[in-house]
Amino acid sequence: MSILSILAAFGGGAFGAAVGGLPAFIMTGVVAIVGTAIALGTGVDVITGNVAFGPFFGPHVAFAGGVAAAAYAARKNNTLAGGNLGGGDVAVASPQGITNGSDILYSLNGTGDWSVLAVGGLFGILGLLINFLYSSVLSLPTDTVAMTVATCGLISRFAIGKSGLTGKYEGSEPRQHFAKGKELVYNIMIGLVVGLAVCYTGAILHEEVGISMEVLQGSYPAFVFAISAITLIFAQTGFTSPTTHHISITSGYAYVWSGSLVIGIITAIVASLLGDFFVKNVNSNVDSHVDPPACTICILSFIIFMAFK
């Protein structure tokens, strides 16, 4: 922790606000895939930790800054009047501008408001400090970046938003808290196919390519996380692409630390279902974004690290 890293975090958070939370997160994936690919090939990582997950593109900085700035911009402009509450894992960006504080697609550069960027910068610093607390001071056995993203989202919800932890449901039918029927089967299938791809590719890298499990433990979960993060460019451009980075990274963690393909695949299915649970219960009918994948990664990585690391 240094003055330089704090200043960089302010810039990273403000940058995340300017381009939008989800675009900033996609950039995290782009940089991370380069860094982790180099690390998998050489065993040396100089990019992933310092840039992709550092004070510039780190999700706890740039993404968290974009999330907080979106909530602030919507609150400031009173665009939530009339009960315009959206939700889901990824809200839909309006070409007319940000219409809801949970919209992480809209590039807040379009607001032309310096204070929006300042809020992003301040939350970038907050994210850096919270992650330092979790990782270096408390040494928590979990993915502290994900835990920080979840924490910053909750801070934004209670400090800036008005919808409370679980949102303001106004439907006439009972609120759905869990996936059922075809949706449940589909979520299981998504977890299964991602888990199969992640775990068996990891096994190929270890058994056929010869990359040591130690190197895989250091870089492989972040590598598959980066691939999933980049696929969100399709969601950003309006397609119904699934969100899978919480599935891929936790499945990767489970495989490289347990050495079991079965445990990795089961973890992927659990991650898919848990992510959907958080979408329905903390990120629907809301006016700010609390990230379901971050909540999922935080919980499952804690379980995996406690059990196998």
PDB file of C-alpha atoms in Angstrom:
ATOM      1  CA  MET A   1       0.000   0.000   0.000  1.00  0.00           C
ATOM      2  CA  SER A   2       1.462   3.374  -1.030  1.00  0.00           C
ATOM      3  CA  ILE A   3       0.449   6.889  -2.029  1.00  0.00           C
ATOM      4  CA  LEU A   4       1.085   5.889  -5.642  1.00  0.00           C
ATOM      5  CA  SER A   5      -1.306   2.948  -5.451  1.00  0.00           C
ATOM      6  CA  ILE A   6      -3.970   5.109  -3.775  1.00  0.00           C
ATOM      7  CA  LEU A   7      -3.679   7.746  -6.492  1.00  0.00           C
ATOM      8  CA  ALA A   8      -3.779   5.013  -9.129  1.00  0.00           C
ATOM      9  CA  ALA A   9      -6.920   3.591  -7.492  1.00  0.00           C
ATOM     10  CA  PHE A  10      -8.627   6.974  -7.675  1.00  0.00           C
ATOM     11  CA  GLY A  11      -7.820   7.058 -11.375  1.00  0.00           C
ATOM     12  CA  GLY A  12      -8.962   3.465 -11.831  1.00  0.00           C
ATOM     13  CA  GLY A  13     -12.268   4.058 -10.058  1.00  0.00           C
ATOM     14  CA  ALA A  14     -12.925   7.250 -12.011  1.00  0.00           C
ATOM     15  CA  PHE A  15     -12.021   5.435 -15.228  1.00  0.00           C
ATOM     16  CA  GLY A  16     -14.492   2.677 -14.329  1.00  0.00           C
ATOM     17  CA  ALA A  17     -17.161   5.335 -13.882  1.00  0.00           C
ATOM     18  CA  ALA A  18     -16.339   7.034 -17.167  1.00  0.00           C
ATOM     19  CA  VAL A  19     -16.484   3.889 -19.302  1.00  0.00           C
ATOM     20  CA  GLY A  20     -19.100   2.099 -17.179  1.00  0.00           C
ATOM     21  CA  GLY A  21     -18.824  -0.730 -14.692  1.00  0.00           C
ATOM     22  CA  LEU A  22     -19.286  -3.617 -17.107  1.00  0.00           C
ATOM     23  CA  PRO A  23     -16.994  -2.229 -19.851  1.00  0.00           C
ATOM     24  CA  ALA A  24     -14.305  -1.717 -17.191  1.00  0.00           C
ATOM     25  CA  PHE A  25     -14.783  -5.318 -16.036  1.00  0.00           C
ATOM     26  CA  ILE A  26     -14.456  -6.585 -19.599  1.00  0.00           C
ATOM     27  CA  MET A  27     -11.156  -4.706 -19.825  1.00  0.00           C
ATOM     28  CA  THR A  28     -10.096  -6.514 -16.652  1.00  0.00           C
ATOM     29  CA  GLY A  29     -10.679  -9.757 -18.515  1.00  0.00           C
ATOM     30  CA  VAL A  30      -8.681  -8.614 -21.547  1.00  0.00           C
ATOM     31  CA  VAL A  31      -5.650  -7.658 -19.465  1.00  0.00           C
ATOM     32  CA  ALA A  32      -5.974 -10.704 -17.190  1.00  0.00           C
ATOM     33  CA  ILE A  33      -6.008 -13.186 -20.042  1.00  0.00           C
ATOM     34  CA  VAL A  34      -2.711 -11.786 -21.303  1.00  0.00           C
ATOM     35  CA  GLY A  35      -1.133 -11.821 -17.863  1.00  0.00           C
ATOM     36  CA  THR A  36      -2.319 -15.282 -16.882  1.00  0.00           C
ATOM     37  CA  ALA A  37      -1.376 -16.776 -20.245  1.00  0.00           C
ATOM     38  CA  ILE A  38       2.170 -15.482 -19.761  1.00  0.00           C
ATOM     39  CA  ALA A  39       2.198 -16.790 -16.198  1.00  0.00           C
ATOM     40  CA  LEU A  40       0.985 -20.241 -17.240  1.00  0.00           C
ATOM     41  CA  GLY A  41       3.748 -20.409 -19.837  1.00  0.00           C
ATOM     42  CA  THR A  42       6.599 -18.970 -17.787  1.00  0.00           C
ATOM     43  CA  GLY A  43       5.555 -19.407 -14.161  1.00  0.00           C
ATOM     44  CA  VAL A  44       6.151 -15.677 -13.642  1.00  0.00           C
ATOM     45  CA  ASP A  45       3.294 -13.195 -13.188  1.00  0.00           C
ATOM     46  CA  VAL A  46       4.008  -9.500 -13.630  1.00  0.00           C
ATOM     47  CA  ILE A  47       0.759  -8.309 -15.207  1.00  0.00           C
ATOM     48  CA  THR A  48      -2.196 -10.068 -13.597  1.00  0.00           C
ATOM     49  CA  GLY A  49      -1.735  -8.958 -10.004  1.00  0.00           C
ATOM     50  CA  ASN A  50      -0.301  -5.533 -10.729  1.00  0.00           C
ATOM     51  CA  VAL A  51      -2.575  -4.420 -13.556  1.00  0.00           C
ATOM     52  CA  ALA A  52      -5.606  -6.668 -14.140  1.00  0.00           C
ATOM     53  CA  PHE A  53      -6.301  -7.046 -10.408  1.00  0.00           C
ATOM     54  CA  GLY A  54      -4.317  -4.020  -9.296  1.00  0.00           C
ATOM     55  CA  PRO A  55      -5.246  -0.380  -8.689  1.00  0.00           C
ATOM     56  CA  PHE A  56      -6.145   0.307 -12.334  1.00  0.00           C
ATOM     57  CA  PHE A  57      -8.336  -2.472 -13.725  1.00  0.00           C
ATOM     58  CA  GLY A  58      -8.961  -4.447 -10.532  1.00  0.00           C
ATOM     59  CA  PRO A  59     -12.692  -5.229 -10.181  1.00  0.00           C
ATOM     60  CA  HIS A  60     -12.541  -3.965  -6.589  1.00  0.00           C
ATOM     61  CA  VAL A  61     -11.372  -0.620  -8.010  1.00  0.00           C
ATOM     62  CA  ALA A  62     -12.642   0.053 -11.544  1.00  0.00           C
ATOM     63  CA  PHE A  63     -15.795  -2.070 -11.470  1.00  0.00           C
ATOM     64  CA  ALA A  64     -16.667  -1.045  -7.910  1.00  0.00           C
ATOM     65  CA  GLY A  65     -16.122   2.583  -8.861  1.00  0.00           C
ATOM     66  CA  GLY A  66     -18.405   2.241 -11.866  1.00  0.00           C
ATOM     67  CA  VAL A  67     -21.096   0.572  -9.767  1.00  0.00           C
ATOM     68  CA  ALA A  68     -21.078   3.303  -7.120  1.00  0.00           C
ATOM     69  CA  ALA A  69     -20.969   6.080  -9.702  1.00  0.00           C
ATOM     70  CA  ALA A  70     -23.990   4.635 -11.527  1.00  0.00           C
ATOM     71  CA  ALA A  71     -25.998   4.592  -8.301  1.00  0.00           C
ATOM     72  CA  TYR A  72     -24.916   8.163  -7.551  1.00  0.00           C
ATOM     73  CA  ALA A  73     -25.672   9.460 -11.061  1.00  0.00           C
ATOM     74  CA  ALA A  74     -29.177   7.997 -11.038  1.00  0.00           C
ATOM     75  CA  ARG A  75     -29.861   9.251  -7.515  1.00  0.00           C
ATOM     76  CA  LYS A  76     -28.598  12.745  -8.327  1.00  0.00           C
ATOM     77  CA  ASN A  77     -30.714  13.076 -11.435  1.00  0.00           C
ATOM     78  CA  ASN A  78     -33.845  11.702  -9.717  1.00  0.00           C
ATOM     79  CA  THR A  79     -34.352   9.285 -12.575  1.00  0.00           C
ATOM     80  CA  LEU A  80     -35.800   6.675 -10.237  1.00  0.00           C
ATOM     81  CA  ALA A  81     -38.997   8.616  -9.611  1.00  0.00           C
ATOM     82  CA  GLY A  82     -42.105   6.634 -10.512  1.00  0.00           C
ATOM     83  CA  GLY A  83     -40.801   3.273  -9.344  1.00  0.00           C
ATOM     84  CA  ASN A  84     -38.560   2.572 -12.334  1.00  0.00           C
ATOM     85  CA  LEU A  85     -36.790  -0.333 -10.671  1.00  0.00           C
ATOM     86  CA  GLY A  86     -35.024  -2.833 -12.877  1.00  0.00           C
ATOM     87  CA  GLY A  87     -32.607  -5.582 -11.913  1.00  0.00           C
ATOM     88  CA  GLY A  88     -31.072  -8.877 -12.769  1.00  0.00           C
ATOM     89  CA  ASP A  89     -27.398  -9.685 -13.112  1.00  0.00           C
ATOM     90  CA  VAL A  90     -26.948  -7.159 -15.902  1.00  0.00           C
ATOM     91  CA  ALA A  91     -29.351  -4.273 -16.415  1.00  0.00           C
ATOM     92  CA  VAL A  92     -30.098  -2.939 -19.897  1.00  0.00           C
ATOM     93  CA  ALA A  93     -28.454   0.314 -20.934  1.00  0.00           C
ATOM     94  CA  SER A  94     -30.766   2.967 -22.336  1.00  0.00           C
ATOM     95  CA  PRO A  95     -29.603   5.025 -25.339  1.00  0.00           C
ATOM     96  CA  GLN A  96     -31.161   8.060 -23.638  1.00  0.00           C
ATOM     97  CA  GLY A  97     -28.795   7.733 -20.678  1.00  0.00           C
ATOM     98  CA  ILE A  98     -28.733   6.030 -17.315  1.00  0.00           C
ATOM     99  CA  THR A  99     -32.264   5.475 -16.076  1.00  0.00           C
ATOM    100  CA  ASN A 100     -31.526   3.263 -13.084  1.00  0.00           C
ATOM    101  CA  GLY A 101     -28.707   3.049 -10.570  1.00  0.00           C
ATOM    102  CA  SER A 102     -28.339  -0.687 -11.189  1.00  0.00           C
ATOM    103  CA  ASP A 103     -27.323  -0.053 -14.812  1.00  0.00           C
ATOM    104  CA  ILE A 104     -23.662  -1.065 -15.062  1.00  0.00           C
ATOM    105  CA  LEU A 105     -23.558  -0.961 -18.863  1.00  0.00           C
ATOM    106  CA  TYR A 106     -23.939   2.777 -19.403  1.00  0.00           C
ATOM    107  CA  SER A 107     -20.707   4.766 -19.814  1.00  0.00           C
ATOM    108  CA  LEU A 108     -21.113   7.592 -17.328  1.00  0.00           C
ATOM    109  CA  ASN A 109     -18.950   9.844 -19.441  1.00  0.00           C
ATOM    110  CA  GLY A 110     -22.316  10.599 -21.023  1.00  0.00           C
ATOM    111  CA  THR A 111     -23.432  12.432 -17.884  1.00  0.00           C
ATOM    112  CA  GLY A 112     -20.806  15.138 -18.349  1.00  0.00           C
ATOM    113  CA  ASP A 113     -20.720  15.429 -14.549  1.00  0.00           C
ATOM    114  CA  TRP A 114     -17.322  15.617 -12.824  1.00  0.00           C
ATOM    115  CA  SER A 115     -18.824  14.591  -9.490  1.00  0.00           C
ATOM    116  CA  VAL A 116     -19.893  11.246 -10.954  1.00  0.00           C
ATOM    117  CA  LEU A 117     -16.272  10.503 -11.854  1.00  0.00           C
ATOM    118  CA  ALA A 118     -15.171  11.707  -8.407  1.00  0.00           C
ATOM    119  CA  VAL A 119     -17.521   9.243  -6.708  1.00  0.00           C
ATOM    120  CA  GLY A 120     -16.071   6.489  -8.875  1.00  0.00           C
ATOM    121  CA  GLY A 121     -12.567   7.545  -7.870  1.00  0.00           C
ATOM    122  CA  LEU A 122     -13.408   7.619  -4.179  1.00  0.00           C
ATOM    123  CA  PHE A 123     -14.917   4.145  -4.338  1.00  0.00           C
ATOM    124  CA  GLY A 124     -11.835   3.022  -6.223  1.00  0.00           C
ATOM    125  CA  ILE A 125      -9.738   4.075  -3.247  1.00  0.00           C
ATOM    126  CA  LEU A 126     -12.233   2.495  -0.864  1.00  0.00           C
ATOM    127  CA  GLY A 127     -12.040  -0.775  -2.774  1.00  0.00           C
ATOM    128  CA  LEU A 128      -8.242  -0.737  -2.678  1.00  0.00           C
ATOM    129  CA  LEU A 129      -8.219  -0.135   1.080  1.00  0.00           C
ATOM    130  CA  ILE A 130     -10.880  -2.736   1.848  1.00  0.00           C
ATOM    131  CA  ASN A 131      -9.079  -5.370  -0.203  1.00  0.00           C
ATOM    132  CA  PHE A 132      -5.820  -4.505   1.587  1.00  0.00           C
ATOM    133  CA  LEU A 133      -7.622  -4.998   4.888  1.00  0.00           C
ATOM    134  CA  TYR A 134      -9.106  -8.330   3.851  1.00  0.00           C
ATOM    135  CA  SER A 135      -5.992  -9.740   2.170  1.00  0.00           C
ATOM    136  CA  SER A 136      -2.972  -8.274   3.954  1.00  0.00           C
ATOM    137  CA  VAL A 137      -4.204  -7.321   7.415  1.00  0.00           C
ATOM    138  CA  LEU A 138      -6.822  -9.971   8.176  1.00  0.00           C
ATOM    139  CA  SER A 139      -5.467 -12.584   5.715  1.00  0.00           C
ATOM    140  CA  LEU A 140      -8.955 -13.918   5.094  1.00  0.00           C
ATOM    141  CA  PRO A 141      -9.052 -17.337   3.395  1.00  0.00           C
ATOM    142  CA  THR A 142     -11.226 -16.293   0.486  1.00  0.00           C
ATOM    143  CA  ASP A 143     -11.040 -14.449  -2.833  1.00  0.00           C
ATOM    144  CA  THR A 144     -10.655 -11.021  -1.251  1.00  0.00           C
ATOM    145  CA  VAL A 145     -11.165  -9.145  -4.524  1.00  0.00           C
ATOM    146  CA  ALA A 146     -14.608 -10.712  -4.886  1.00  0.00           C
ATOM    147  CA  MET A 147     -15.356 -10.057  -1.234  1.00  0.00           C
ATOM    148  CA  THR A 148     -14.370  -6.421  -1.710  1.00  0.00           C
ATOM    149  CA  VAL A 149     -16.584  -6.046  -4.787  1.00  0.00           C
ATOM    150  CA  ALA A 150     -19.509  -7.430  -2.794  1.00  0.00           C
ATOM    151  CA  THR A 151     -18.710  -5.158   0.151  1.00  0.00           C
ATOM    152  CA  CYS A 152     -18.472  -2.029  -2.002  1.00  0.00           C
ATOM    153  CA  GLY A 153     -21.755  -2.942  -3.685  1.00  0.00           C
ATOM    154  CA  LEU A 154     -23.444  -3.192  -0.309  1.00  0.00           C
ATOM    155  CA  ILE A 155     -21.958   0.129   0.781  1.00  0.00           C
ATOM    156  CA  SER A 156     -23.275   1.727  -2.411  1.00  0.00           C
ATOM    157  CA  ARG A 157     -26.703   0.181  -1.847  1.00  0.00           C
ATOM    158  CA  PHE A 158     -27.089   1.529   1.680  1.00  0.00           C
ATOM    159  CA  ALA A 159     -25.208   4.822   1.299  1.00  0.00           C
ATOM    160  CA  ILE A 160     -26.584   5.873  -2.092  1.00  0.00           C
ATOM    161  CA  GLY A 161     -29.481   3.618  -3.079  1.00  0.00           C
ATOM    162  CA  LYS A 162     -32.962   3.535  -1.593  1.00  0.00           C
ATOM    163  CA  SER A 163     -34.152   0.021  -2.379  1.00  0.00           C
ATOM    164  CA  GLY A 164     -32.621  -1.804   0.603  1.00  0.00           C
ATOM    165  CA  LEU A 165     -30.804  -5.119   0.645  1.00  0.00           C
ATOM    166  CA  THR A 166     -33.423  -7.224  -1.156  1.00  0.00           C
ATOM    167  CA  GLY A 167     -35.064  -4.538  -3.297  1.00  0.00           C
ATOM    168  CA  LYS A 168     -38.622  -3.306  -3.507  1.00  0.00           C
ATOM    169  CA  TYR A 169     -40.724  -5.987  -5.131  1.00  0.00           C
ATOM    170  CA  GLU A 170     -44.004  -4.595  -6.483  1.00  0.00           C
ATOM    171  CA  GLY A 171     -45.339  -7.561  -8.444  1.00  0.00           C
ATOM    172  CA  SER A 172     -48.763  -9.083  -7.883  1.00  0.00           C
ATOM    173  CA  GLU A 173     -47.442 -12.667  -7.821  1.00  0.00           C
ATOM    174  CA  PRO A 174     -45.287 -14.057  -4.981  1.00  0.00           C
ATOM    175  CA  ARG A 175     -41.654 -13.171  -5.425  1.00  0.00           C
ATOM    176  CA  GLN A 176     -39.498 -15.985  -6.771  1.00  0.00           C
ATOM    177  CA  HIS A 177     -36.442 -16.599  -4.572  1.00  0.00           C
ATOM    178  CA  PHE A 178     -35.114 -19.757  -6.231  1.00  0.00           C
ATOM    179  CA  ALA A 179     -34.991 -21.133  -9.749  1.00  0.00           C
ATOM    180  CA  LYS A 180     -37.668 -23.715 -10.490  1.00  0.00           C
ATOM    181  CA  GLY A 181     -38.629 -26.034 -13.323  1.00  0.00           C
ATOM    182  CA  LYS A 182     -36.947 -25.398 -16.652  1.00  0.00           C
ATOM    183  CA  GLU A 183     -34.973 -22.483 -15.245  1.00  0.00           C
ATOM    184  CA  LEU A 184     -33.483 -24.724 -12.553  1.00  0.00           C
ATOM    185  CA  VAL A 185     -32.522 -27.365 -15.104  1.00  0.00           C
ATOM    186  CA  TYR A 186     -30.989 -24.722 -17.352  1.00  0.00           C
ATOM    187  CA  ASN A 187     -28.900 -23.261 -14.528  1.00  0.00           C
ATOM    188  CA  ILE A 188     -27.652 -26.733 -13.650  1.00  0.00           C
ATOM    189  CA  MET A 189     -26.753 -27.290 -17.308  1.00  0.00           C
ATOM    190  CA  ILE A 190     -24.832 -23.999 -17.523  1.00  0.00           C
ATOM    191  CA  GLY A 191     -22.843 -24.929 -14.423  1.00  0.00           C
ATOM    192  CA  LEU A 192     -22.196 -28.423 -15.748  1.00  0.00           C
ATOM    193  CA  VAL A 193     -20.897 -27.383 -19.162  1.00  0.00           C
ATOM    194  CA  VAL A 194     -18.685 -24.610 -17.781  1.00  0.00           C
ATOM    195  CA  GLY A 195     -17.371 -26.961 -15.107  1.00  0.00           C
ATOM    196  CA  LEU A 196     -16.584 -29.649 -17.670  1.00  0.00           C
ATOM    197  CA  ALA A 197     -14.718 -27.194 -19.892  1.00  0.00           C
ATOM    198  CA  VAL A 198     -12.760 -25.621 -17.026  1.00  0.00           C
ATOM    199  CA  CYS A 199     -11.799 -28.801 -15.193  1.00  0.00           C
ATOM    200  CA  TYR A 200     -10.910 -30.977 -18.146  1.00  0.00           C
ATOM    201  CA  THR A 201      -8.913 -28.205 -19.811  1.00  0.00           C
ATOM    202  CA  GLY A 202      -7.046 -27.800 -16.541  1.00  0.00           C
ATOM    203  CA  ALA A 203      -6.399 -31.531 -16.495  1.00  0.00           C
ATOM    204  CA  ILE A 204      -5.008 -31.381 -20.046  1.00  0.00           C
ATOM    205  CA  LEU A 205      -2.665 -28.542 -19.114  1.00  0.00           C
ATOM    206  CA  HIS A 206      -1.453 -30.499 -16.119  1.00  0.00           C
ATOM    207  CA  GLU A 207      -1.284 -34.051 -17.425  1.00  0.00           C
ATOM    208  CA  GLU A 208      -0.531 -33.607 -21.135  1.00  0.00           C
ATOM    209  CA  VAL A 209       1.176 -30.213 -21.392  1.00  0.00           C
ATOM    210  CA  GLY A 210       3.052 -30.726 -18.147  1.00  0.00           C
ATOM    211  CA  ILE A 211       2.253 -27.507 -16.317  1.00  0.00           C
ATOM    212  CA  SER A 212       2.750 -28.110 -12.609  1.00  0.00           C
ATOM    213  CA  MET A 213      -0.217 -27.971 -10.261  1.00  0.00           C
ATOM    214  CA  GLU A 214       1.584 -25.217  -8.341  1.00  0.00           C
ATOM    215  CA  VAL A 215       1.634 -22.999 -11.437  1.00  0.00           C
ATOM    216  CA  LEU A 216      -1.992 -23.860 -12.178  1.00  0.00           C
ATOM    217  CA  GLN A 217      -2.965 -22.923  -8.634  1.00  0.00           C
ATOM    218  CA  GLY A 218      -1.392 -19.520  -9.129  1.00  0.00           C
ATOM    219  CA  SER A 219      -2.828 -18.638 -12.533  1.00  0.00           C
ATOM    220  CA  TYR A 220      -5.416 -21.042 -13.943  1.00  0.00           C
ATOM    221  CA  PRO A 221      -8.509 -19.858 -12.000  1.00  0.00           C
ATOM    222  CA  ALA A 222      -7.783 -16.261 -13.025  1.00  0.00           C
ATOM    223  CA  PHE A 223      -7.221 -17.403 -16.626  1.00  0.00           C
ATOM    224  CA  VAL A 224     -10.644 -19.038 -16.964  1.00  0.00           C
ATOM    225  CA  PHE A 225     -12.182 -16.111 -15.057  1.00  0.00           C
ATOM    226  CA  ALA A 226     -10.703 -13.783 -17.693  1.00  0.00           C
ATOM    227  CA  ILE A 227     -12.197 -15.803 -20.548  1.00  0.00           C
ATOM    228  CA  SER A 228     -15.636 -15.591 -18.963  1.00  0.00           C
ATOM    229  CA  ALA A 229     -15.208 -11.876 -18.274  1.00  0.00           C
ATOM    230  CA  ILE A 230     -14.417 -11.187 -21.925  1.00  0.00           C
ATOM    231  CA  THR A 231     -17.578 -13.003 -23.059  1.00  0.00           C
ATOM    232  CA  LEU A 232     -19.596 -10.301 -21.289  1.00  0.00           C
ATOM    233  CA  ILE A 233     -18.853  -8.077 -24.263  1.00  0.00           C
ATOM    234  CA  PHE A 234     -21.825  -9.858 -25.843  1.00  0.00           C
ATOM    235  CA  ALA A 235     -24.066  -8.804 -22.949  1.00  0.00           C
ATOM    236  CA  GLN A 236     -22.698  -5.274 -23.278  1.00  0.00           C
ATOM    237  CA  THR A 237     -23.706  -5.193 -26.938  1.00  0.00           C
ATOM    238  CA  GLY A 238     -27.240  -6.404 -26.283  1.00  0.00           C
ATOM    239  CA  PHE A 239     -27.122 -10.178 -26.595  1.00  0.00           C
ATOM    240  CA  THR A 240     -28.435 -12.551 -23.927  1.00  0.00           C
ATOM    241  CA  SER A 241     -25.011 -13.962 -23.161  1.00  0.00           C
ATOM    242  CA  PRO A 242     -24.734 -15.809 -19.824  1.00  0.00           C
ATOM    243  CA  THR A 243     -22.638 -14.524 -16.947  1.00  0.00           C
ATOM    244  CA  THR A 244     -20.190 -17.308 -16.085  1.00  0.00           C
ATOM    245  CA  HIS A 245     -17.082 -15.877 -14.420  1.00  0.00           C
ATOM    246  CA  HIS A 246     -18.306 -16.897 -10.964  1.00  0.00           C
ATOM    247  CA  ILE A 247     -18.717 -20.431 -12.271  1.00  0.00           C
ATOM    248  CA  SER A 248     -15.389 -20.685 -14.061  1.00  0.00           C
ATOM    249  CA  ILE A 249     -13.186 -19.244 -11.314  1.00  0.00           C
ATOM    250  CA  THR A 250     -14.723 -21.246  -8.471  1.00  0.00           C
ATOM    251  CA  SER A 251     -14.627 -24.408 -10.555  1.00  0.00           C
ATOM    252  CA  GLY A 252     -10.995 -23.606 -11.329  1.00  0.00           C
ATOM    253  CA  TYR A 253     -10.230 -23.047  -7.657  1.00  0.00           C
ATOM    254  CA  ALA A 254     -11.895 -26.318  -6.713  1.00  0.00           C
ATOM    255  CA  TYR A 255     -10.033 -28.335  -9.335  1.00  0.00           C
ATOM    256  CA  VAL A 256      -6.520 -26.960  -8.822  1.00  0.00           C
ATOM    257  CA  TRP A 257      -6.695 -27.112  -5.017  1.00  0.00           C
ATOM    258  CA  SER A 258      -8.519 -30.421  -4.595  1.00  0.00           C
ATOM    259  CA  GLY A 259      -7.077 -32.147  -7.644  1.00  0.00           C
ATOM    260  CA  SER A 260     -10.525 -33.650  -8.266  1.00  0.00           C
ATOM    261  CA  LEU A 261     -12.449 -33.192 -11.493  1.00  0.00           C
ATOM    262  CA  VAL A 262     -15.652 -34.258  -9.774  1.00  0.00           C
ATOM    263  CA  ILE A 263     -15.322 -31.638  -7.035  1.00  0.00           C
ATOM    264  CA  GLY A 264     -14.555 -28.986  -9.646  1.00  0.00           C
ATOM    265  CA  ILE A 265     -17.660 -29.834 -11.673  1.00  0.00           C
ATOM    266  CA  ILE A 266     -19.935 -30.008  -8.635  1.00  0.00           C
ATOM    267  CA  THR A 267     -18.611 -26.620  -7.536  1.00  0.00           C
ATOM    268  CA  ALA A 268     -19.467 -25.190 -10.947  1.00  0.00           C
ATOM    269  CA  ILE A 269     -23.084 -26.356 -10.648  1.00  0.00           C
ATOM    270  CA  VAL A 270     -23.384 -24.965  -7.120  1.00  0.00           C
ATOM    271  CA  ALA A 271     -21.894 -21.658  -8.315  1.00  0.00           C
ATOM    272  CA  SER A 272     -24.477 -21.396 -11.099  1.00  0.00           C
ATOM    273  CA  LEU A 273     -27.355 -21.955  -8.681  1.00  0.00           C
ATOM    274  CA  LEU A 274     -25.937 -19.669  -6.001  1.00  0.00           C
ATOM    275  CA  GLY A 275     -25.350 -16.882  -8.497  1.00  0.00           C
ATOM    276  CA  ASP A 276     -28.961 -17.118  -9.628  1.00  0.00           C
ATOM    277  CA  PHE A 277     -30.090 -16.990  -5.992  1.00  0.00           C
ATOM    278  CA  PHE A 278     -28.221 -13.706  -5.472  1.00  0.00           C
ATOM    279  CA  VAL A 279     -29.645 -12.288  -8.710  1.00  0.00           C
ATOM    280  CA  LYS A 280     -33.175 -12.946  -7.528  1.00  0.00           C
ATOM    281  CA  ASN A 281     -32.747 -11.853  -3.930  1.00  0.00           C
ATOM    282  CA  VAL A 282     -30.271  -8.960  -3.837  1.00  0.00           C
ATOM    283  CA  ASN A 283     -30.043  -7.677  -7.393  1.00  0.00           C
ATOM    284  CA  SER A 284     -33.615  -7.555  -8.678  1.00  0.00           C
ATOM    285  CA  ASN A 285     -36.098  -4.721  -8.157  1.00  0.00           C
ATOM    286  CA  VAL A 286     -33.239  -2.525  -6.969  1.00  0.00           C
ATOM    287  CA  ASP A 287     -31.684   0.876  -7.638  1.00  0.00           C
ATOM    288  CA  SER A 288     -28.007  -0.085  -7.336  1.00  0.00           C
ATOM    289  CA  HIS A 289     -25.886  -3.074  -8.282  1.00  0.00           C
ATOM    290  CA  VAL A 290     -24.751  -5.655  -5.729  1.00  0.00           C
ATOM    291  CA  ASP A 291     -22.768  -8.128  -7.792  1.00  0.00           C
ATOM    292  CA  PRO A 292     -24.166 -11.706  -7.651  1.00  0.00           C
ATOM    293  CA  PRO A 293     -21.000 -13.286  -9.109  1.00  0.00           C
ATOM    294  CA  ALA A 294     -18.806 -11.549  -6.517  1.00  0.00           C
ATOM    295  CA  CYS A 295     -21.047 -12.776  -3.686  1.00  0.00           C
ATOM    296  CA  THR A 296     -20.884 -16.292  -5.099  1.00  0.00           C
ATOM    297  CA  ILE A 297     -17.103 -16.284  -5.566  1.00  0.00           C
ATOM    298  CA  CYS A 298     -16.560 -14.943  -2.062  1.00  0.00           C
ATOM    299  CA  ILE A 299     -18.596 -17.696  -0.400  1.00  0.00           C
ATOM    300  CA  LEU A 300     -17.420 -20.646  -2.484  1.00  0.00           C
ATOM    301  CA  SER A 301     -13.744 -19.650  -2.504  1.00  0.00           C
ATOM    302  CA  PHE A 302     -13.871 -19.475   1.296  1.00  0.00           C
ATOM    303  CA  ILE A 303     -15.255 -23.011   1.448  1.00  0.00           C
ATOM    304  CA  ILE A 304     -12.706 -24.303  -1.085  1.00  0.00           C
ATOM    305  CA  PHE A 305      -9.718 -22.633   0.556  1.00  0.00           C
ATOM    306  CA  MET A 306     -10.733 -23.820   4.016  1.00  0.00           C
ATOM    307  CA  ALA A 307     -11.203 -27.366   2.771  1.00  0.00           C
ATOM    308  CA  PHE A 308      -8.240 -27.823   0.430  1.00  0.00           C
ATOM    309  CA  LYS A 309      -5.718 -24.991   0.484  1.00  0.00           C
TER     310      LYS A 309
END
